[in-house]
PDB file of C-alpha atoms in Angstrom:
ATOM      1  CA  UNK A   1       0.000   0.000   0.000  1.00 76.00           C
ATOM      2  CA  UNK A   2       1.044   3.591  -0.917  1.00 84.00           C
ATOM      3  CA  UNK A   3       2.159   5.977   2.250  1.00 92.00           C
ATOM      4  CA  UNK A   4       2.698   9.452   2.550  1.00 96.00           C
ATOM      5  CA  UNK A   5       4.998  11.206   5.552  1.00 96.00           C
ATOM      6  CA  UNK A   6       5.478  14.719   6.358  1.00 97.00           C
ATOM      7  CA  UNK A   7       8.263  14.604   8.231  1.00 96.00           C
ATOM      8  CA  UNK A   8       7.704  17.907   9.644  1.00 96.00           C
ATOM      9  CA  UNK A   9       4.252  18.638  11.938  1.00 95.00           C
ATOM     10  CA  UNK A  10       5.565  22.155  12.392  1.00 97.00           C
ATOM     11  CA  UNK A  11       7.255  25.038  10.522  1.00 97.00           C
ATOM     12  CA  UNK A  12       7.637  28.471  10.268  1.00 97.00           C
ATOM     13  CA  UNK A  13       8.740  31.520   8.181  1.00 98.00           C
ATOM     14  CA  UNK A  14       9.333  35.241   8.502  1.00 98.00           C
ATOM     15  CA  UNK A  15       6.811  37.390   6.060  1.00 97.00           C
ATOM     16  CA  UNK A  16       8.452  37.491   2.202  1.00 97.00           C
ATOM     17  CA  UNK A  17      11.289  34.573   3.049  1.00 98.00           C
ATOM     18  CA  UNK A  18      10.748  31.461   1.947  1.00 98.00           C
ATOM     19  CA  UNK A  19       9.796  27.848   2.959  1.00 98.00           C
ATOM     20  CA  UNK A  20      10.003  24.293   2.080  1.00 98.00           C
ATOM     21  CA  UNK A  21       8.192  21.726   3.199  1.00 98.00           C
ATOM     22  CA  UNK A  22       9.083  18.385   2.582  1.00 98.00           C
ATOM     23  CA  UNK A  23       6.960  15.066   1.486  1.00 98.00           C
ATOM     24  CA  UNK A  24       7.993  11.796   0.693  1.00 98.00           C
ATOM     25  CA  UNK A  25       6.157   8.590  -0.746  1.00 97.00           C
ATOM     26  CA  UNK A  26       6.436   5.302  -0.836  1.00 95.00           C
ATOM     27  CA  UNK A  27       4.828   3.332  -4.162  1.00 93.00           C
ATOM     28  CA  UNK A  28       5.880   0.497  -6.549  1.00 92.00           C
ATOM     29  CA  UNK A  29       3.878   2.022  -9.306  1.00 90.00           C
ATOM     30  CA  UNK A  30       5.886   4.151 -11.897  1.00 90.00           C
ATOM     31  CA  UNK A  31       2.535   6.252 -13.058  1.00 91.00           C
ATOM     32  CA  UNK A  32       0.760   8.387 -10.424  1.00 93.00           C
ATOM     33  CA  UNK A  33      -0.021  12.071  -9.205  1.00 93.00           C
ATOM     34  CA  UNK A  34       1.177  13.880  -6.425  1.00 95.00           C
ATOM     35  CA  UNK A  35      -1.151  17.072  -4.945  1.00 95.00           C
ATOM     36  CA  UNK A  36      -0.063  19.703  -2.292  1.00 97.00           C
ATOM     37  CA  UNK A  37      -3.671  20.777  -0.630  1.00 96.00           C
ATOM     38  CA  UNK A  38      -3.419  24.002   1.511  1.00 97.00           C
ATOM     39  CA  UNK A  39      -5.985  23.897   4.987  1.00 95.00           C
ATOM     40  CA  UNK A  40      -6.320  27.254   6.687  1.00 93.00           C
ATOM     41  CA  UNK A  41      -7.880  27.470   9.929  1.00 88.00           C
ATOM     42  CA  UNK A  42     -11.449  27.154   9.536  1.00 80.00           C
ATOM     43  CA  UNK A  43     -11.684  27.404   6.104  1.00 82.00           C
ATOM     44  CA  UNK A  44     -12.109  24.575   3.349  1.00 89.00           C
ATOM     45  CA  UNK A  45      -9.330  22.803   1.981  1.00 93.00           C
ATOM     46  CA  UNK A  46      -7.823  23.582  -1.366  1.00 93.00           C
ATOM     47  CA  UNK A  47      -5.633  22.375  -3.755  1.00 94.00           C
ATOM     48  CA  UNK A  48      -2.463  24.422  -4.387  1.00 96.00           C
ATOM     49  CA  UNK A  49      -0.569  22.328  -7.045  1.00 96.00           C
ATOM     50  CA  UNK A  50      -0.480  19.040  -8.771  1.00 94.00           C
ATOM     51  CA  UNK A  51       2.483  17.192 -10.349  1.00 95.00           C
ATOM     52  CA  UNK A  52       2.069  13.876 -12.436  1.00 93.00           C
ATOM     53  CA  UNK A  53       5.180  11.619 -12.385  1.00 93.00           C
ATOM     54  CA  UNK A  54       5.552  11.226 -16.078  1.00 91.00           C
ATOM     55  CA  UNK A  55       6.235  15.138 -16.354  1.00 90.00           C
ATOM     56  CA  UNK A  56      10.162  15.715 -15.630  1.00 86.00           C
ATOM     57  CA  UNK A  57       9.563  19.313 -15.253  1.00 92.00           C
ATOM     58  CA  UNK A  58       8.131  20.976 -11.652  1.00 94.00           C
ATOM     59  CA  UNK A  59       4.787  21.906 -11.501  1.00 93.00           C
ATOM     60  CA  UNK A  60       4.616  26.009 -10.617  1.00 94.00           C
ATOM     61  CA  UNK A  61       1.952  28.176  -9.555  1.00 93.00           C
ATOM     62  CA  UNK A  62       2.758  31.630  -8.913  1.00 95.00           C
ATOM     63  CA  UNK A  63       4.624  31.237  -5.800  1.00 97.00           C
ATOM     64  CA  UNK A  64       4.529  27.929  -5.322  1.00 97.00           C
ATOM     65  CA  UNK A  65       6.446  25.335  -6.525  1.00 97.00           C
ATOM     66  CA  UNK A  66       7.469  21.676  -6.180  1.00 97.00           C
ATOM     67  CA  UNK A  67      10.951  19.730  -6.375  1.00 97.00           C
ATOM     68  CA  UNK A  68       9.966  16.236  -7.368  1.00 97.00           C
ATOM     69  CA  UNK A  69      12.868  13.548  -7.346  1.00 96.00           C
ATOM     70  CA  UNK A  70      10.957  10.623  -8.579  1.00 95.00           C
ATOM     71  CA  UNK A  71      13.776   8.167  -7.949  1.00 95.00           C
ATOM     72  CA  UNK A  72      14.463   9.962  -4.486  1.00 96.00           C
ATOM     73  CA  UNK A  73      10.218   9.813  -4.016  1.00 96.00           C
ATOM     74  CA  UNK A  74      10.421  12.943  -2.452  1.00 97.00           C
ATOM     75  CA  UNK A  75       7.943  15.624  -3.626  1.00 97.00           C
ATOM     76  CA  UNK A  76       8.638  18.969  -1.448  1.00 98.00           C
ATOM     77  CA  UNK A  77       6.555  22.173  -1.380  1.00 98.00           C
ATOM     78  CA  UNK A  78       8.447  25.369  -1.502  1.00 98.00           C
ATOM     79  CA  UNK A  79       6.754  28.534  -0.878  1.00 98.00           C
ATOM     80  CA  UNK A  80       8.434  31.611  -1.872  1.00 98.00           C
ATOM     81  CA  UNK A  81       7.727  35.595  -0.463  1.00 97.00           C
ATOM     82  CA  UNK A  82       5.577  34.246   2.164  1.00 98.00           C
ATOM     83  CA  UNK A  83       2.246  35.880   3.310  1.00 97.00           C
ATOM     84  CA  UNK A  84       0.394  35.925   6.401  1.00 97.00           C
ATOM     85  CA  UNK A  85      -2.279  34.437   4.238  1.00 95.00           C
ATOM     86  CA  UNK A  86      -0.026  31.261   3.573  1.00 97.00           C
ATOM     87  CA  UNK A  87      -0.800  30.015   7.473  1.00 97.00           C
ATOM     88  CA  UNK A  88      -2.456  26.809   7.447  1.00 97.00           C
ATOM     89  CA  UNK A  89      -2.022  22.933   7.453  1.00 96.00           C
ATOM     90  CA  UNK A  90      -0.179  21.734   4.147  1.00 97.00           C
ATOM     91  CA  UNK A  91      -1.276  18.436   2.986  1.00 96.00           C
ATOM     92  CA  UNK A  92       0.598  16.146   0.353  1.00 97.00           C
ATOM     93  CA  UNK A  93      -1.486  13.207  -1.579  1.00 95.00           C
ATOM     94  CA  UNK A  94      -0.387  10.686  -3.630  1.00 94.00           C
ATOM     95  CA  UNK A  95      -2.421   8.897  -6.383  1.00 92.00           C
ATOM     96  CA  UNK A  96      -2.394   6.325  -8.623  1.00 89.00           C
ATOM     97  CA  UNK A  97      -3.071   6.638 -11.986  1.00 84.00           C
ATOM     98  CA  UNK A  98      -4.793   3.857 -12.576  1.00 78.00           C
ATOM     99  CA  UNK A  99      -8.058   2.992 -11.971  1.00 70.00           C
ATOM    100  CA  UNK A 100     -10.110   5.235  -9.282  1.00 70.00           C
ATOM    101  CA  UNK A 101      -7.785   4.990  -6.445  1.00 78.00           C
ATOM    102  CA  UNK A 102      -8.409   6.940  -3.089  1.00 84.00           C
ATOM    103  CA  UNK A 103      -5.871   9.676  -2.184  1.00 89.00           C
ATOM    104  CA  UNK A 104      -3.558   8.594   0.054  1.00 92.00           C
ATOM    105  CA  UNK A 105      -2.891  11.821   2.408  1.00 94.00           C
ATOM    106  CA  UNK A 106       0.168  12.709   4.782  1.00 95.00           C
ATOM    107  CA  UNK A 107      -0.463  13.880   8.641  1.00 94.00           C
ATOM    108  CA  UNK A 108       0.338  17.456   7.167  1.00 95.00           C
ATOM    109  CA  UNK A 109       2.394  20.088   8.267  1.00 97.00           C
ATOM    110  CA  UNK A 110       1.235  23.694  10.097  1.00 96.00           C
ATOM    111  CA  UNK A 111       3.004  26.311   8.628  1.00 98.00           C
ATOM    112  CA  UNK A 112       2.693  29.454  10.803  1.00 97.00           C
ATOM    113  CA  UNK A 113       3.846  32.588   8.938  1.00 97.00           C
ATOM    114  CA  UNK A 114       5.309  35.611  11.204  1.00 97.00           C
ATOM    115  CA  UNK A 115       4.866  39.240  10.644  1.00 94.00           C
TER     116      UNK A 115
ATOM    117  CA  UNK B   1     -15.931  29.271  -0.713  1.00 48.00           C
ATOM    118  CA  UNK B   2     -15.627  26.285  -3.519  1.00 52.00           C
ATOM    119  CA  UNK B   3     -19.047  25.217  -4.024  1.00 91.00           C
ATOM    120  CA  UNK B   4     -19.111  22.522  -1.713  1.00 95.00           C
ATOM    121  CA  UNK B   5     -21.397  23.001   1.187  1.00 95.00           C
ATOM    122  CA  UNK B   6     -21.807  21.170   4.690  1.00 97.00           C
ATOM    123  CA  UNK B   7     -24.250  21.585   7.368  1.00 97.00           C
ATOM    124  CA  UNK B   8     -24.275  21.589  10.049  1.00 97.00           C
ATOM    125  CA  UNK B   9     -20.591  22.990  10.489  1.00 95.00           C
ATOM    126  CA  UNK B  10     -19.961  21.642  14.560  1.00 96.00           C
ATOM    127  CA  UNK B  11     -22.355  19.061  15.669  1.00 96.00           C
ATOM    128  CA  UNK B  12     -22.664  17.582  19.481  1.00 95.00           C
ATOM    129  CA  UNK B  13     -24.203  14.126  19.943  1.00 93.00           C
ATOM    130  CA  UNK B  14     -24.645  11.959  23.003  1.00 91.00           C
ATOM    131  CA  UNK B  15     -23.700   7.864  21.974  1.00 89.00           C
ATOM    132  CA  UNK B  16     -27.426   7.369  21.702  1.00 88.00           C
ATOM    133  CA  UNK B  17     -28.516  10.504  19.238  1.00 89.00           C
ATOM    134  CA  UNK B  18     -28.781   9.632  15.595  1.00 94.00           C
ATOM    135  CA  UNK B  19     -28.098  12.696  13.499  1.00 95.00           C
ATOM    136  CA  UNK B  20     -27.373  13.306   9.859  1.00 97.00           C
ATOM    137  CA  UNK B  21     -24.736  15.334   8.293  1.00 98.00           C
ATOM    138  CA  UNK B  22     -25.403  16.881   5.341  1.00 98.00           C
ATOM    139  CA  UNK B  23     -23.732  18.061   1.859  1.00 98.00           C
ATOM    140  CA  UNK B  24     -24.624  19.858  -1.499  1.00 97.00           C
ATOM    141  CA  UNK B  25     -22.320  20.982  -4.681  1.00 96.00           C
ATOM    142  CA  UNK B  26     -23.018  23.300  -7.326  1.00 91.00           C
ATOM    143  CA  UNK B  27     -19.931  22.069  -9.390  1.00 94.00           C
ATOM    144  CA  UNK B  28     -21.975  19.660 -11.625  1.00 93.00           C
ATOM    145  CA  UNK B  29     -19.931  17.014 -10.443  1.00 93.00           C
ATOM    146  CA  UNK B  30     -20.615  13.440 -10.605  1.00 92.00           C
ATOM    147  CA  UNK B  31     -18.373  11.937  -8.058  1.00 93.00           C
ATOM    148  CA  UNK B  32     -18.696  12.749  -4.186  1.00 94.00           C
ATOM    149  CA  UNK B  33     -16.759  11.784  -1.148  1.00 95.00           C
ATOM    150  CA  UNK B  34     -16.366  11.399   2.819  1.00 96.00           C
ATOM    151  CA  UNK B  35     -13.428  11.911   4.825  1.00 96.00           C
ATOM    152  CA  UNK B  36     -12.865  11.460   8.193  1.00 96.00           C
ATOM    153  CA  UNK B  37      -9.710  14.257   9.555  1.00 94.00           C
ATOM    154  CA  UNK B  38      -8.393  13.032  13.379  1.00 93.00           C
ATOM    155  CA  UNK B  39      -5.802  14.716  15.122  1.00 86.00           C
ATOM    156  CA  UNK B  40      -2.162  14.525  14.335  1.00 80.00           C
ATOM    157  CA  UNK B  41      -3.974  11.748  11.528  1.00 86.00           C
ATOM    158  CA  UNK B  42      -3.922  11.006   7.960  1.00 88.00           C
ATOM    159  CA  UNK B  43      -7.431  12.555   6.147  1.00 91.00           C
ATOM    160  CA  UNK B  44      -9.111   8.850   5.930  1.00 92.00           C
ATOM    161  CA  UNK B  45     -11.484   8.087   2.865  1.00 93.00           C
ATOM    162  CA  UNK B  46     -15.016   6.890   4.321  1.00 95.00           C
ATOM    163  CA  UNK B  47     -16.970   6.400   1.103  1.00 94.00           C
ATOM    164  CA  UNK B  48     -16.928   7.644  -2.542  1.00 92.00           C
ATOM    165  CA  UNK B  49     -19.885   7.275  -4.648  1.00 92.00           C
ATOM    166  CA  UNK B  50     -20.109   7.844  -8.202  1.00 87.00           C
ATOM    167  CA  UNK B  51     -23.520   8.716 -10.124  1.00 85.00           C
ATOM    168  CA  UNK B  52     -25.320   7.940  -6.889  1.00 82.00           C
ATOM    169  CA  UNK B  53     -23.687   4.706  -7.213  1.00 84.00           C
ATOM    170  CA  UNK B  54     -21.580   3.832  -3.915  1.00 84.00           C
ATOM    171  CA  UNK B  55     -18.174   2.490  -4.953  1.00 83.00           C
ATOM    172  CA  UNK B  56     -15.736   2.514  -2.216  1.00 80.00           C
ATOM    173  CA  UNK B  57     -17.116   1.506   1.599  1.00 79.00           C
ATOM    174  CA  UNK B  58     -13.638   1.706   3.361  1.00 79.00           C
ATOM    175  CA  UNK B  59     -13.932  -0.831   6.166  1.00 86.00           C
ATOM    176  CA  UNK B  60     -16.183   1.997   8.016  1.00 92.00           C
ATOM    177  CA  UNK B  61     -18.484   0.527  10.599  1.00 93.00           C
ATOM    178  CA  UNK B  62     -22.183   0.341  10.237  1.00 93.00           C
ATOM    179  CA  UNK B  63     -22.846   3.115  12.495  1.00 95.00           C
ATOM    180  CA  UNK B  64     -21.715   5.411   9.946  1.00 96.00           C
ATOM    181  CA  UNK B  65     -24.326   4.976   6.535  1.00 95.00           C
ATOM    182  CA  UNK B  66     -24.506   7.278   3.669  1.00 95.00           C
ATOM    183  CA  UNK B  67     -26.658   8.265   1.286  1.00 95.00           C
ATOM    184  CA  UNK B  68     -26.729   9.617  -1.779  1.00 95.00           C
ATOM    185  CA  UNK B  69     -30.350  10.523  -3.450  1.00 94.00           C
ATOM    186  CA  UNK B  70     -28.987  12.306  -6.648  1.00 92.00           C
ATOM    187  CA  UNK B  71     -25.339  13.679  -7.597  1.00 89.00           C
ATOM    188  CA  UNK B  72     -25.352  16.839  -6.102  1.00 94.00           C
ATOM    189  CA  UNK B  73     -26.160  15.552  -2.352  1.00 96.00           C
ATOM    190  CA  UNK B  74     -24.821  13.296  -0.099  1.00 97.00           C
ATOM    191  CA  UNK B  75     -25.669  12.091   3.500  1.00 97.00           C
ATOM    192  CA  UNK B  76     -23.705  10.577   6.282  1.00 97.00           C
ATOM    193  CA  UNK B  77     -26.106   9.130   8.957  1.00 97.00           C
ATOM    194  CA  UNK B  78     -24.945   8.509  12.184  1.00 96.00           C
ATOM    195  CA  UNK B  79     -26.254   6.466  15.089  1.00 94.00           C
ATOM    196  CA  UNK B  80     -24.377   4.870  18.227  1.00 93.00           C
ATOM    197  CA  UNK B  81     -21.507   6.909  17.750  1.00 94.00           C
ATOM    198  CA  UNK B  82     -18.303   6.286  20.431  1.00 94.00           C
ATOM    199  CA  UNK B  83     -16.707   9.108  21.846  1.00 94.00           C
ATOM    200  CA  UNK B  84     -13.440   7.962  19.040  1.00 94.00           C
ATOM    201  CA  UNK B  85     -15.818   9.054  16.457  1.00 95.00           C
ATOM    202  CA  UNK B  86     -14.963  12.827  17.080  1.00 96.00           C
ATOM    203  CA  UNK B  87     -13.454  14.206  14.310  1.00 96.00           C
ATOM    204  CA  UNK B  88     -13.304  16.727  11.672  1.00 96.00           C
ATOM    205  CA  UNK B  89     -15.967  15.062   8.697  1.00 97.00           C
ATOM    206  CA  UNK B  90     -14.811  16.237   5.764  1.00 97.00           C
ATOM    207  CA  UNK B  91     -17.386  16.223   2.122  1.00 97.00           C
ATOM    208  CA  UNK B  92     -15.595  16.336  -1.153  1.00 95.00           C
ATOM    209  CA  UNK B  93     -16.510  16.319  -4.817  1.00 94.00           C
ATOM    210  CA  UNK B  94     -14.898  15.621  -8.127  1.00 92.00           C
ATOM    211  CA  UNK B  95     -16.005  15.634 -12.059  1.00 90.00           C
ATOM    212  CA  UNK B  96     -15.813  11.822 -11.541  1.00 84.00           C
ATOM    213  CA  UNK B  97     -13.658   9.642  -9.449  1.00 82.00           C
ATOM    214  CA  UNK B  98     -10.706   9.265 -11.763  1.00 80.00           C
ATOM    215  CA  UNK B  99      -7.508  10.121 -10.560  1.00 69.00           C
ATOM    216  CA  UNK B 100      -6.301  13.170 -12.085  1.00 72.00           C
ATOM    217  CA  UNK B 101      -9.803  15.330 -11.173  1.00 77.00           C
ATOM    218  CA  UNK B 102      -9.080  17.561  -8.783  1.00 86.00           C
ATOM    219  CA  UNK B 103     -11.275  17.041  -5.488  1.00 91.00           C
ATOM    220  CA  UNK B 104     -12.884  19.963  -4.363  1.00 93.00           C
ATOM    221  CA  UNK B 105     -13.469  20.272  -0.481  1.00 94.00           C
ATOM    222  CA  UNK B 106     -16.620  21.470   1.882  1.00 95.00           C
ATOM    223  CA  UNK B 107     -15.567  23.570   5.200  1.00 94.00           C
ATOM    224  CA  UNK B 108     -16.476  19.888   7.642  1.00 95.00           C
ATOM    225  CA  UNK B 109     -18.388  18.974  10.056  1.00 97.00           C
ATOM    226  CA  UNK B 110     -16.998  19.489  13.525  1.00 96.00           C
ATOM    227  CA  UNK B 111     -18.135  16.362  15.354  1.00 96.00           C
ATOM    228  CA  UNK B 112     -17.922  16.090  18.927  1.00 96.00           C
ATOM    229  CA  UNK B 113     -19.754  12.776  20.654  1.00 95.00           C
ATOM    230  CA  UNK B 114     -20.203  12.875  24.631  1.00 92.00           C
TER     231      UNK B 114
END
């Protein structure tokens, strides 16, 4: 079965610095996609950016980005000039491509973001 | 907000209540979901039904039962909870349940069972 750790339950960052937060998988399968969802407090869960393993090149969205090592199955969040509204719990997912699999979620990590 | 709509948003139940949770999409999506989000936990997958149809039941125990009348709704009764049913229940939707759809999220139900 696939698994997903967050190593880290906790970070933090000074306003406009930025962060990385770090995910790693475990899978036999060579075809899948891997999601970053972003959970602010009290507020629905979203998804901030997708990468599918077949693409070589990092998935980016305006300040966020991944670093995907598909050999290393590590897929790691970084978020760049950091804003108070980037607080929340950061999920990574993994899912298989084939057939309709269930994501497979990490514990997360809070990211608290300081003025 | 993203469409996806829970009520009610915290919920308190004795072991003996039944109660129903409830959510709606305006997406036009055919696939919907339940997730159960514990402390310091993994989001757990409950159910996932697609076209009304249920096709995932996750090993959950019979004192959790949803329904599903039409695509845009979906129920999650509950009866004879345990106090280690407390959690964050979480309502998602998707076009349809393959994997690269995005999943689109309600705000939860905050569950808390005396």
């Amino acid at each position: 079965a696939q698994t997903v750790t967050q190593s880290q339950p906790e970070m933090s960052v000074q306003e406009a610095e930025t962060v990385t937060l770090s995910c790693t998988y475990d899978t036999s399968e060579s075809d899948y996609y891997l999601f970053w969802y972003k959970q602010p407090p009290s507020r629905q869960m979203i998804l901030v950016i997708r990468q599918e393993a077949y693409k070589q090149q990092n998935a980016t969205e305006n300040r966020f980005s991944v670093n995907f090592q598909k050999a290393a199955k590590s897929f790691s969040l970084k978020i760049s000039d950091s804003q108070l509204g980037d607080a929340a719990m950061y999920f990574c997912a993994y899912r298989s491509r084939s057939g309709n699999t269930p994501l497979v979620f990490g514990k997360g990590t809070r990211l608290s973001v300081i003025a | 907000e993203t469409g996806v709509t829970q009520t009610p948003r915290h919920l308190v139940m004795g072991m003996t209540n039944k109660k129903s949770l409830k959510c709606e999409q305006h997406l036009g999506h055919n696939a919907m979901y339940w997730y159960k989000q514990s402390a310091k936990k993994p989001l757990e997958l409950m159910f996932v039904y697609n076209f009304k149809e249920q096709t995932e039941n996750n090993s959950v125990p019979s004192r959790f039962s949803p329904e599903c009348p039409n695509s845009s709704h979906l129920f999650l009764h509950l009866h004879t909870l345990q106090p280690e049913d407390s959690a964050l229940y979480l309502c998602a939707s998707s076009l349809d349940p393959s994997s690269y759809n995005e999943q689109f999220f309600g705000p939860g139900t905050r569950l808390t069972v005396l």
